[in-house]
mmCIF file of N, CA, C and O in Angstrom:
data_model
loop_
_atom_site.group_PDB
_atom_site.id
_atom_site.type_symbol
_atom_site.label_atom_id
_atom_site.label_comp_id
_atom_site.label_asym_id
_atom_site.label_seq_id
_atom_site.Cartn_x
_atom_site.Cartn_y
_atom_site.Cartn_z
ATOM 1 N N GLN Y 1 9.591 -56.730 10.618
ATOM 2 C CA GLN Y 1 10.679 -56.058 11.283
ATOM 3 C C GLN Y 1 11.051 -56.844 12.531
ATOM 4 O O GLN Y 1 10.375 -56.742 13.549
ATOM 5 N N PRO Y 2 12.128 -57.603 12.468
ATOM 6 C CA PRO Y 2 12.533 -58.417 13.620
ATOM 7 C C PRO Y 2 13.049 -57.557 14.764
ATOM 8 O O PRO Y 2 13.537 -56.447 14.564
ATOM 9 N N ASP Y 3 12.937 -58.082 15.976
ATOM 10 C CA ASP Y 3 13.473 -57.383 17.144
ATOM 11 C C ASP Y 3 15.000 -57.442 17.152
ATOM 12 O O ASP Y 3 15.658 -56.462 17.488
ATOM 13 N N ILE Y 4 15.546 -58.610 16.817
ATOM 14 C CA ILE Y 4 17.001 -58.818 16.809
ATOM 15 C C ILE Y 4 17.356 -59.687 15.611
ATOM 16 O O ILE Y 4 16.655 -60.644 15.293
ATOM 17 N N VAL Y 5 18.477 -59.356 14.977
ATOM 18 C CA VAL Y 5 18.962 -60.130 13.836
ATOM 19 C C VAL Y 5 20.271 -60.803 14.236
ATOM 20 O O VAL Y 5 21.187 -60.149 14.726
ATOM 21 N N PHE Y 6 20.346 -62.119 14.029
ATOM 22 C CA PHE Y 6 21.587 -62.856 14.220
ATOM 23 C C PHE Y 6 22.168 -63.112 12.835
ATOM 24 O O PHE Y 6 21.499 -63.689 11.977
ATOM 25 N N LEU Y 7 23.407 -62.659 12.613
ATOM 26 C CA LEU Y 7 24.062 -62.839 11.323
ATOM 27 C C LEU Y 7 25.346 -63.635 11.501
ATOM 28 O O LEU Y 7 26.116 -63.375 12.422
ATOM 29 N N ASP Y 8 25.584 -64.558 10.602
ATOM 30 C CA ASP Y 8 26.858 -65.266 10.580
ATOM 31 C C ASP Y 8 27.817 -64.456 9.715
ATOM 32 O O ASP Y 8 27.410 -63.882 8.700
ATOM 33 N N LEU Y 9 29.070 -64.399 10.115
ATOM 34 C CA LEU Y 9 30.049 -63.662 9.327
ATOM 35 C C LEU Y 9 30.222 -64.302 7.948
ATOM 36 O O LEU Y 9 30.278 -63.613 6.940
ATOM 37 N N ALA Y 10 30.275 -65.626 7.914
ATOM 38 C CA ALA Y 10 30.465 -66.343 6.652
ATOM 39 C C ALA Y 10 29.111 -66.765 6.092
ATOM 40 O O ALA Y 10 28.387 -67.534 6.713
ATOM 41 N N MET Y 11 28.758 -66.200 4.939
ATOM 42 C CA MET Y 11 27.503 -66.539 4.272
ATOM 43 C C MET Y 11 27.775 -66.622 2.774
ATOM 44 O O MET Y 11 28.756 -66.049 2.289
ATOM 45 N N PRO Y 12 26.924 -67.311 2.034
ATOM 46 C CA PRO Y 12 27.100 -67.383 0.584
ATOM 47 C C PRO Y 12 26.960 -66.003 -0.059
ATOM 48 O O PRO Y 12 26.198 -65.165 0.417
ATOM 49 N N GLN Y 13 27.686 -65.753 -1.080
ATOM 50 C CA GLN Y 13 27.654 -64.532 -1.895
ATOM 51 C C GLN Y 13 28.183 -63.315 -1.159
ATOM 52 O O GLN Y 13 29.124 -62.691 -1.602
ATOM 53 N N HIS Y 14 27.569 -62.897 -0.072
ATOM 54 C CA HIS Y 14 28.014 -61.748 0.703
ATOM 55 C C HIS Y 14 28.234 -62.197 2.141
ATOM 56 O O HIS Y 14 27.645 -63.166 2.590
ATOM 57 N N ASN Y 15 29.069 -61.457 2.879
ATOM 58 C CA ASN Y 15 29.306 -61.859 4.265
ATOM 59 C C ASN Y 15 28.412 -61.082 5.231
ATOM 60 O O ASN Y 15 27.647 -60.205 4.835
ATOM 61 N N GLY Y 16 28.510 -61.414 6.512
ATOM 62 C CA GLY Y 16 27.682 -60.788 7.524
ATOM 63 C C GLY Y 16 27.927 -59.296 7.675
ATOM 64 O O GLY Y 16 27.018 -58.551 8.037
ATOM 65 N N VAL Y 17 29.162 -58.858 7.415
ATOM 66 C CA VAL Y 17 29.469 -57.429 7.493
ATOM 67 C C VAL Y 17 28.666 -56.678 6.431
ATOM 68 O O VAL Y 17 28.049 -55.650 6.708
ATOM 69 N N TYR Y 18 28.656 -57.203 5.228
ATOM 70 C CA TYR Y 18 27.884 -56.599 4.134
ATOM 71 C C TYR Y 18 26.400 -56.550 4.506
ATOM 72 O O TYR Y 18 25.735 -55.525 4.349
ATOM 73 N N ALA Y 19 25.889 -57.664 5.026
ATOM 74 C CA ALA Y 19 24.478 -57.727 5.405
ATOM 75 C C ALA Y 19 24.163 -56.727 6.515
ATOM 76 O O ALA Y 19 23.141 -56.040 6.469
ATOM 77 N N ALA Y 20 25.048 -56.626 7.513
ATOM 78 C CA ALA Y 20 24.843 -55.683 8.613
ATOM 79 C C ALA Y 20 24.815 -54.244 8.090
ATOM 80 O O ALA Y 20 23.974 -53.447 8.520
ATOM 81 N N GLU Y 21 25.707 -53.921 7.174
ATOM 82 C CA GLU Y 21 25.732 -52.573 6.586
ATOM 83 C C GLU Y 21 24.409 -52.266 5.886
ATOM 84 O O GLU Y 21 23.845 -51.179 6.039
ATOM 85 N N LYS Y 22 23.924 -53.218 5.103
ATOM 86 C CA LYS Y 22 22.674 -53.014 4.373
ATOM 87 C C LYS Y 22 21.482 -52.881 5.327
ATOM 88 O O LYS Y 22 20.603 -52.051 5.124
ATOM 89 N N ILE Y 23 21.462 -53.700 6.368
ATOM 90 C CA ILE Y 23 20.378 -53.629 7.347
ATOM 91 C C ILE Y 23 20.393 -52.267 8.036
ATOM 92 O O ILE Y 23 19.350 -51.632 8.215
ATOM 93 N N LYS Y 24 21.577 -51.793 8.426
ATOM 94 C CA LYS Y 24 21.696 -50.501 9.109
ATOM 95 C C LYS Y 24 21.304 -49.339 8.189
ATOM 96 O O LYS Y 24 20.826 -48.309 8.658
ATOM 97 N N GLN Y 25 21.494 -49.491 6.883
ATOM 98 C CA GLN Y 25 21.060 -48.457 5.944
ATOM 99 C C GLN Y 25 19.539 -48.346 5.940
ATOM 100 O O GLN Y 25 18.983 -47.268 5.817
ATOM 101 N N ILE Y 26 18.887 -49.491 6.092
ATOM 102 C CA ILE Y 26 17.423 -49.526 6.095
ATOM 103 C C ILE Y 26 16.870 -49.101 7.452
ATOM 104 O O ILE Y 26 15.908 -48.350 7.529
ATOM 105 N N LYS Y 27 17.492 -49.588 8.514
ATOM 106 C CA LYS Y 27 17.022 -49.297 9.879
ATOM 107 C C LYS Y 27 18.236 -49.051 10.763
ATOM 108 O O LYS Y 27 18.882 -49.995 11.219
ATOM 109 N N LYS Y 28 18.537 -47.791 10.964
ATOM 110 C CA LYS Y 28 19.754 -47.386 11.676
ATOM 111 C C LYS Y 28 19.856 -47.991 13.070
ATOM 112 O O LYS Y 28 20.946 -48.325 13.530
ATOM 113 N N ASP Y 29 18.731 -48.162 13.752
ATOM 114 C CA ASP Y 29 18.764 -48.689 15.118
ATOM 115 C C ASP Y 29 18.518 -50.201 15.194
ATOM 116 O O ASP Y 29 18.187 -50.736 16.249
ATOM 117 N N ALA Y 30 18.709 -50.909 14.084
ATOM 118 C CA ALA Y 30 18.533 -52.367 14.066
ATOM 119 C C ALA Y 30 19.482 -53.005 15.079
ATOM 120 O O ALA Y 30 20.630 -52.591 15.225
ATOM 121 N N LYS Y 31 18.980 -53.994 15.773
ATOM 122 C CA LYS Y 31 19.779 -54.718 16.765
ATOM 123 C C LYS Y 31 20.340 -55.977 16.097
ATOM 124 O O LYS Y 31 19.589 -56.865 15.706
ATOM 125 N N ILE Y 32 21.659 -56.028 15.993
ATOM 126 C CA ILE Y 32 22.326 -57.116 15.293
ATOM 127 C C ILE Y 32 23.321 -57.793 16.220
ATOM 128 O O ILE Y 32 24.076 -57.132 16.922
ATOM 129 N N VAL Y 33 23.314 -59.121 16.201
ATOM 130 C CA VAL Y 33 24.317 -59.925 16.884
ATOM 131 C C VAL Y 33 25.055 -60.706 15.801
ATOM 132 O O VAL Y 33 24.430 -61.396 14.990
ATOM 133 N N MET Y 34 26.384 -60.584 15.780
ATOM 134 C CA MET Y 34 27.194 -61.296 14.793
ATOM 135 C C MET Y 34 27.636 -62.625 15.398
ATOM 136 O O MET Y 34 28.037 -62.676 16.565
ATOM 137 N N VAL Y 35 27.552 -63.681 14.618
ATOM 138 C CA VAL Y 35 27.934 -65.023 15.034
ATOM 139 C C VAL Y 35 29.032 -65.492 14.102
ATOM 140 O O VAL Y 35 28.922 -65.338 12.882
ATOM 141 N N SER Y 36 30.098 -66.070 14.681
ATOM 142 C CA SER Y 36 31.198 -66.502 13.827
ATOM 143 C C SER Y 36 32.082 -67.518 14.536
ATOM 144 O O SER Y 36 32.191 -67.515 15.767
ATOM 145 N N ALA Y 37 32.726 -68.349 13.748
ATOM 146 C CA ALA Y 37 33.725 -69.267 14.281
ATOM 147 C C ALA Y 37 35.089 -68.596 14.341
ATOM 148 O O ALA Y 37 36.018 -69.112 14.950
ATOM 149 N N TYR Y 38 35.213 -67.426 13.713
ATOM 150 C CA TYR Y 38 36.467 -66.680 13.746
ATOM 151 C C TYR Y 38 36.673 -66.055 15.124
ATOM 152 O O TYR Y 38 35.726 -65.850 15.875
ATOM 153 N N ASP Y 39 37.911 -65.705 15.417
ATOM 154 C CA ASP Y 39 38.255 -65.043 16.664
ATOM 155 C C ASP Y 39 37.453 -63.737 16.789
ATOM 156 O O ASP Y 39 37.417 -62.943 15.844
ATOM 157 N N PRO Y 40 36.797 -63.506 17.944
ATOM 158 C CA PRO Y 40 35.963 -62.302 18.104
ATOM 159 C C PRO Y 40 36.712 -60.996 17.841
ATOM 160 O O PRO Y 40 36.127 -60.039 17.339
ATOM 161 N N SER Y 41 37.994 -60.931 18.168
ATOM 162 C CA SER Y 41 38.740 -59.690 17.932
ATOM 163 C C SER Y 41 38.870 -59.412 16.439
ATOM 164 O O SER Y 41 38.826 -58.253 16.010
ATOM 165 N N ILE Y 42 38.992 -60.444 15.628
ATOM 166 C CA ILE Y 42 39.058 -60.281 14.172
ATOM 167 C C ILE Y 42 37.706 -59.802 13.648
ATOM 168 O O ILE Y 42 37.629 -58.905 12.814
ATOM 169 N N VAL Y 43 36.651 -60.403 14.157
ATOM 170 C CA VAL Y 43 35.302 -60.023 13.725
ATOM 171 C C VAL Y 43 35.031 -58.562 14.086
ATOM 172 O O VAL Y 43 34.511 -57.797 13.272
ATOM 173 N N LYS Y 44 35.404 -58.160 15.296
ATOM 174 C CA LYS Y 44 35.178 -56.775 15.727
ATOM 175 C C LYS Y 44 35.935 -55.793 14.844
ATOM 176 O O LYS Y 44 35.426 -54.717 14.542
ATOM 177 N N LYS Y 45 37.128 -56.153 14.393
ATOM 178 C CA LYS Y 45 37.878 -55.284 13.478
ATOM 179 C C LYS Y 45 37.137 -55.149 12.153
ATOM 180 O O LYS Y 45 37.074 -54.061 11.579
ATOM 181 N N GLN Y 46 36.570 -56.253 11.666
ATOM 182 C CA GLN Y 46 35.832 -56.210 10.406
ATOM 183 C C GLN Y 46 34.557 -55.384 10.538
ATOM 184 O O GLN Y 46 34.070 -54.831 9.567
ATOM 185 N N LEU Y 47 34.029 -55.313 11.755
ATOM 186 C CA LEU Y 47 32.792 -54.575 11.998
ATOM 187 C C LEU Y 47 33.032 -53.114 12.365
ATOM 188 O O LEU Y 47 32.098 -52.418 12.730
ATOM 189 N N ALA Y 48 34.256 -52.655 12.279
ATOM 190 C CA ALA Y 48 34.588 -51.280 12.663
ATOM 191 C C ALA Y 48 33.602 -50.306 12.021
ATOM 192 O O ALA Y 48 33.384 -50.316 10.818
ATOM 193 N N GLY Y 49 32.976 -49.499 12.853
ATOM 194 C CA GLY Y 49 32.022 -48.513 12.362
ATOM 195 C C GLY Y 49 30.594 -49.008 12.270
ATOM 196 O O GLY Y 49 29.683 -48.234 12.005
ATOM 197 N N ILE Y 50 30.369 -50.300 12.471
ATOM 198 C CA ILE Y 50 29.016 -50.855 12.435
ATOM 199 C C ILE Y 50 28.656 -51.252 13.863
ATOM 200 O O ILE Y 50 29.310 -52.101 14.457
ATOM 201 N N GLN Y 51 27.632 -50.642 14.396
ATOM 202 C CA GLN Y 51 27.242 -50.917 15.773
ATOM 203 C C GLN Y 51 26.422 -52.200 15.839
ATOM 204 O O GLN Y 51 25.374 -52.320 15.215
ATOM 205 N N VAL Y 52 26.938 -53.179 16.604
ATOM 206 C CA VAL Y 52 26.216 -54.434 16.836
ATOM 207 C C VAL Y 52 26.088 -54.631 18.346
ATOM 208 O O VAL Y 52 26.845 -54.056 19.131
ATOM 209 N N LEU Y 53 25.113 -55.436 18.741
ATOM 210 C CA LEU Y 53 24.927 -55.714 20.164
ATOM 211 C C LEU Y 53 26.069 -56.527 20.732
ATOM 212 O O LEU Y 53 26.421 -56.395 21.890
ATOM 213 N N GLY Y 54 26.611 -57.417 19.917
ATOM 214 C CA GLY Y 54 27.694 -58.261 20.384
ATOM 215 C C GLY Y 54 28.134 -59.238 19.326
ATOM 216 O O GLY Y 54 27.550 -59.330 18.247
ATOM 217 N N VAL Y 55 29.193 -59.975 19.673
ATOM 218 C CA VAL Y 55 29.744 -60.998 18.792
ATOM 219 C C VAL Y 55 29.789 -62.300 19.578
ATOM 220 O O VAL Y 55 30.336 -62.349 20.680
ATOM 221 N N LEU Y 56 29.176 -63.337 19.024
ATOM 222 C CA LEU Y 56 29.195 -64.663 19.640
ATOM 223 C C LEU Y 56 30.117 -65.566 18.838
ATOM 224 O O LEU Y 56 30.035 -65.619 17.613
ATOM 225 N N GLN Y 57 30.993 -66.256 19.547
ATOM 226 C CA GLN Y 57 31.883 -67.187 18.869
ATOM 227 C C GLN Y 57 31.279 -68.583 18.907
ATOM 228 O O GLN Y 57 30.807 -69.039 19.944
ATOM 229 N N LYS Y 58 31.276 -69.240 17.744
ATOM 230 C CA LYS Y 58 30.767 -70.607 17.652
ATOM 231 C C LYS Y 58 31.803 -71.571 18.196
ATOM 232 O O LYS Y 58 32.988 -71.328 18.021
ATOM 233 N N PRO Y 59 31.419 -72.671 18.761
ATOM 234 C CA PRO Y 59 30.065 -72.986 19.198
ATOM 235 C C PRO Y 59 29.744 -72.181 20.455
ATOM 236 O O PRO Y 59 30.623 -71.869 21.243
ATOM 237 N N TYR Y 60 28.513 -71.846 20.632
ATOM 238 C CA TYR Y 60 28.109 -71.054 21.791
ATOM 239 C C TYR Y 60 26.980 -71.775 22.514
ATOM 240 O O TYR Y 60 26.380 -72.704 21.999
ATOM 241 N N VAL Y 61 26.744 -71.336 23.732
ATOM 242 C CA VAL Y 61 25.679 -71.919 24.550
ATOM 243 C C VAL Y 61 24.692 -70.820 24.909
ATOM 244 O O VAL Y 61 24.987 -69.624 24.776
ATOM 245 N N LEU Y 62 23.547 -71.199 25.374
ATOM 246 C CA LEU Y 62 22.477 -70.263 25.686
ATOM 247 C C LEU Y 62 22.944 -69.152 26.632
ATOM 248 O O LEU Y 62 22.599 -67.989 26.450
ATOM 249 N N SER Y 63 23.740 -69.490 27.618
ATOM 250 C CA SER Y 63 24.175 -68.468 28.580
ATOM 251 C C SER Y 63 24.978 -67.355 27.906
ATOM 252 O O SER Y 63 24.926 -66.196 28.333
ATOM 253 N N GLU Y 64 25.711 -67.671 26.844
ATOM 254 C CA GLU Y 64 26.455 -66.639 26.125
ATOM 255 C C GLU Y 64 25.509 -65.695 25.389
ATOM 256 O O GLU Y 64 25.746 -64.489 25.339
ATOM 257 N N ILE Y 65 24.447 -66.234 24.832
ATOM 258 C CA ILE Y 65 23.446 -65.396 24.167
ATOM 259 C C ILE Y 65 22.800 -64.476 25.204
ATOM 260 O O ILE Y 65 22.626 -63.283 24.960
ATOM 261 N N GLN Y 66 22.487 -65.013 26.363
ATOM 262 C CA GLN Y 66 21.892 -64.209 27.425
ATOM 263 C C GLN Y 66 22.846 -63.095 27.870
ATOM 264 O O GLN Y 66 22.414 -61.972 28.104
ATOM 265 N N THR Y 67 24.135 -63.392 27.961
ATOM 266 C CA THR Y 67 25.124 -62.396 28.368
ATOM 267 C C THR Y 67 25.177 -61.232 27.371
ATOM 268 O O THR Y 67 25.317 -60.079 27.783
ATOM 269 N N VAL Y 68 25.047 -61.527 26.097
ATOM 270 C CA VAL Y 68 25.077 -60.473 25.071
ATOM 271 C C VAL Y 68 23.778 -59.676 25.085
ATOM 272 O O VAL Y 68 23.796 -58.444 25.031
ATOM 273 N N LEU Y 69 22.657 -60.346 25.199
ATOM 274 C CA LEU Y 69 21.365 -59.673 25.056
ATOM 275 C C LEU Y 69 20.825 -59.037 26.325
ATOM 276 O O LEU Y 69 20.235 -57.968 26.261
ATOM 277 N N TYR Y 70 21.008 -59.650 27.454
ATOM 278 C CA TYR Y 70 20.368 -59.190 28.686
ATOM 279 C C TYR Y 70 20.644 -57.721 29.016
ATOM 280 O O TYR Y 70 19.707 -56.968 29.264
ATOM 281 N N PRO Y 71 21.908 -57.264 29.006
ATOM 282 C CA PRO Y 71 22.132 -55.842 29.327
ATOM 283 C C PRO Y 71 21.472 -54.899 28.327
ATOM 284 O O PRO Y 71 21.043 -53.796 28.687
ATOM 285 N N LYS Y 72 21.353 -55.290 27.080
ATOM 286 C CA LYS Y 72 20.755 -54.437 26.050
ATOM 287 C C LYS Y 72 19.246 -54.394 26.175
ATOM 288 O O LYS Y 72 18.618 -53.383 25.894
ATOM 289 N N ILE Y 73 18.657 -55.503 26.573
ATOM 290 C CA ILE Y 73 17.199 -55.576 26.694
ATOM 291 C C ILE Y 73 16.738 -54.792 27.926
ATOM 292 O O ILE Y 73 15.712 -54.133 27.891
ATOM 293 N N ARG Y 74 17.503 -54.823 28.981
ATOM 294 C CA ARG Y 74 17.146 -54.129 30.223
ATOM 295 C C ARG Y 74 17.244 -52.622 30.074
ATOM 296 O O ARG Y 74 16.590 -51.890 30.796
ATOM 297 N N ALA Y 75 18.072 -52.150 29.132
ATOM 298 C CA ALA Y 75 18.307 -50.705 28.990
ATOM 299 C C ALA Y 75 17.067 -49.959 28.528
ATOM 300 O O ALA Y 75 16.150 -50.424 28.007
#
């Protein structure tokens, strides 16, 4: 059981939205960060109804990962 799951929106066979839905069915409070080269607003629309910690746009740097995770970890 991982602490945090990083999913790419584009994956073979199924996409990250499908994977996030399946993960949430298994563990409702799973912490998921979506990673994508697509515009974050498009990704957020695709994720409507699926709670994720954040969306990182590729390419990203360590400070962006910290910005997404730090407020959630401190809570």
